[in-house]
XYZ file of C-alpha atoms in Angstrom:
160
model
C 39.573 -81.766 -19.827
C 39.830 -82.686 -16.271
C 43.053 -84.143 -14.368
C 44.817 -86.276 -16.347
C 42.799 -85.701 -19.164
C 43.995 -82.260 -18.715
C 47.769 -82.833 -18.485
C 47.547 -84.700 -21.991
C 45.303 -81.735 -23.838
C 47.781 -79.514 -22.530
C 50.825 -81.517 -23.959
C 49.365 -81.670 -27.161
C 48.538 -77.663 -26.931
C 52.642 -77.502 -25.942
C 53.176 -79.440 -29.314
C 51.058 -77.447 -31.605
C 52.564 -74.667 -29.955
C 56.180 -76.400 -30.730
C 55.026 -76.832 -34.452
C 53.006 -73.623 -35.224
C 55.775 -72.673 -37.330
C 55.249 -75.662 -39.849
C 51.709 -74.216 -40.451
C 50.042 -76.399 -38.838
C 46.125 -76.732 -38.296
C 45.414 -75.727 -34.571
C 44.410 -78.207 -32.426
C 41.786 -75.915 -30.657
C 41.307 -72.508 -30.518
C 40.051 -72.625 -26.998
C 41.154 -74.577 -23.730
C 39.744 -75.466 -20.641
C 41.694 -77.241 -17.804
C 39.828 -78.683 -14.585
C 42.284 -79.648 -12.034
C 45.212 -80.468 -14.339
C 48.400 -82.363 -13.499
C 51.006 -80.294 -15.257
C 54.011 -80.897 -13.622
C 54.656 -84.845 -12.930
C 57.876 -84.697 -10.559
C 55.648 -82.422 -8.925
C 52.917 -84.286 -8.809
C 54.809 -87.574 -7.809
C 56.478 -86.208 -4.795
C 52.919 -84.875 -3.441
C 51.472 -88.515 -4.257
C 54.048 -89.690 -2.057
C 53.099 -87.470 0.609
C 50.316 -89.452 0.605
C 50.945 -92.179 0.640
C 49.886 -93.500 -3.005
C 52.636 -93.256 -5.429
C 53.559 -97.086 -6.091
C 49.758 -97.294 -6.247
C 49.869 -94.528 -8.948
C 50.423 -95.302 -12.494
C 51.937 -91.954 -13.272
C 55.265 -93.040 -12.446
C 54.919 -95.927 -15.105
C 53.124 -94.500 -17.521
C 55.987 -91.464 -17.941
C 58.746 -93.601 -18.302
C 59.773 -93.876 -15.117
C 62.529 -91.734 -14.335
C 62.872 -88.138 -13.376
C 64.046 -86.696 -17.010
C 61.350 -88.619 -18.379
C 58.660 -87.434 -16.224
C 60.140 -83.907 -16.750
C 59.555 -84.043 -20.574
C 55.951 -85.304 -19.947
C 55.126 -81.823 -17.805
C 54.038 -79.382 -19.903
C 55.423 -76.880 -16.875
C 58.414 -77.719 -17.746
C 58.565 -77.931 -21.430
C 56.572 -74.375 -22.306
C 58.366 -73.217 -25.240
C 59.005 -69.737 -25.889
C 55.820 -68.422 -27.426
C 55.909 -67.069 -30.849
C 53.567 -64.247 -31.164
C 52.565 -65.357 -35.114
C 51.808 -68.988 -33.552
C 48.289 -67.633 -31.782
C 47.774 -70.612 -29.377
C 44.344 -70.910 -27.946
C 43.123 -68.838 -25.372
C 43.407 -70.664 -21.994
C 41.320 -71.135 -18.648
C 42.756 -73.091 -16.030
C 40.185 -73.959 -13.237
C 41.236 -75.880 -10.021
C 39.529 -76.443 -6.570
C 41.117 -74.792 -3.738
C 40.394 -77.807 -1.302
C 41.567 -80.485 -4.005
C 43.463 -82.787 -2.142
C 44.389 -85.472 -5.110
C 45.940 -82.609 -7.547
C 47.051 -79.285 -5.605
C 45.516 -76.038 -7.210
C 48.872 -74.657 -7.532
C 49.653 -77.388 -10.219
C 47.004 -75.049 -12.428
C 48.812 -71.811 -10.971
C 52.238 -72.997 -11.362
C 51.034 -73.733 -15.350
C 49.754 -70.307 -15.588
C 53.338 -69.059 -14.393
C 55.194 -70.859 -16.866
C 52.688 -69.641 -19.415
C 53.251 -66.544 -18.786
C 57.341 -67.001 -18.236
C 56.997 -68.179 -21.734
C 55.858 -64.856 -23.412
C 51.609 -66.060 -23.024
C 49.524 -64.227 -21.524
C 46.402 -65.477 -22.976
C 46.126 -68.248 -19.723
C 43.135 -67.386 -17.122
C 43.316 -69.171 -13.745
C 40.288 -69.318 -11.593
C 40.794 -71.044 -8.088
C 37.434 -72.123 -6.220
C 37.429 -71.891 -2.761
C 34.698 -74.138 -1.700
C 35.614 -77.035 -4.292
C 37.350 -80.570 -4.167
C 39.174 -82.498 -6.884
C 35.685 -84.673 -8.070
C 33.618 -81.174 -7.706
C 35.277 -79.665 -10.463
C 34.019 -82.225 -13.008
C 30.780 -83.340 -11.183
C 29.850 -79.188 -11.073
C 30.368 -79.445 -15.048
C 27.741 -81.794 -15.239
C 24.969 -81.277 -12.528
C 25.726 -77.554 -11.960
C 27.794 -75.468 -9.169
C 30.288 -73.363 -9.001
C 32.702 -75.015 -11.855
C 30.206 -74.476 -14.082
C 29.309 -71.485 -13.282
C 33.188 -70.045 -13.837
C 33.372 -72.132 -16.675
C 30.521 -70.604 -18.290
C 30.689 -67.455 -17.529
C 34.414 -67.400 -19.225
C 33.161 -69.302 -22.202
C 30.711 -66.430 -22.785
C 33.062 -63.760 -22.351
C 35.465 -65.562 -25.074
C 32.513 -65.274 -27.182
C 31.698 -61.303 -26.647
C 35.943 -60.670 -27.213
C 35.709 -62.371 -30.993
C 32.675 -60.342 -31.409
């Protein structure tokens, strides 16, 4: 999931996480994040660096105030990982010239991750790639893909 897309897939990986306990189905066993927004105060104060964030509809769309947009960043709402709950195995991939989401949205998620008793959560920063590369390399080749497979394949020799 890229950006945005990758903020919600994460919040529903934080819920399944939240819910394990109840037996539930997992949602994947695998996840992928390309230049995620996982922490929306975060993000909101760097769109208004530039410039953009009444233009944005992040503000809107997570209710609008702080505590709200605090309870829609899956940074800040990790739960403690229970070691029986198995979440998926995690790669977080993020452009180290992205100007629209800064890489260390995907680093700070890895932290948190990792705060939170996971340690399942691979981070892979690009140095030559922007906030459109990540996705456009998915799909026409480059260095995304490249990461992306080469990660997928070594997922697949580990459950061999």
């Amino acid at each position: 999931a890229h950006s945005s897309g990758a903020h919600i897939a994460m919040l529903a990986a934080m819920s399944n996480i939240h819910d394990k306990h109840e037996s539930r189905v997992a949602l994947f066993d695998k996840f992928i994040g390309l230049a995620g927004v996982y922490d929306i105060p975060n993000h909101f104060r760097w769109e208004a660096g530039r410039g953009v964030e009444e233009v944005s509809q992040m503000k809107p769309v997570c209710g609008g105030t702080y505590e709200s947009m605090c309870q829609a960043s899956p940074t800040r709402i990790c739960p403690p990982i229970d070691k029986a709950a198995l979440p998926p195995r995690m790669c977080l991939v993020h452009g180290a010239r992205d100007s629209v989401v800064p890489y260390t949205s995907s680093t700070d998620m890895a932290k948190s991750l990792y705060q939170a008793g996971y340690a399942n959560c691979d981070v892979k920063v690009l140095p030559d790639v922007d906030h459109a590369e990540t996705v456009l390399d998915i799909m026409m080749g480059g260095a995304t893909q490249d990461v992306v497979l080469e990660w997928m394949e070594q997922q697949e020799e580990m459950q061999q």
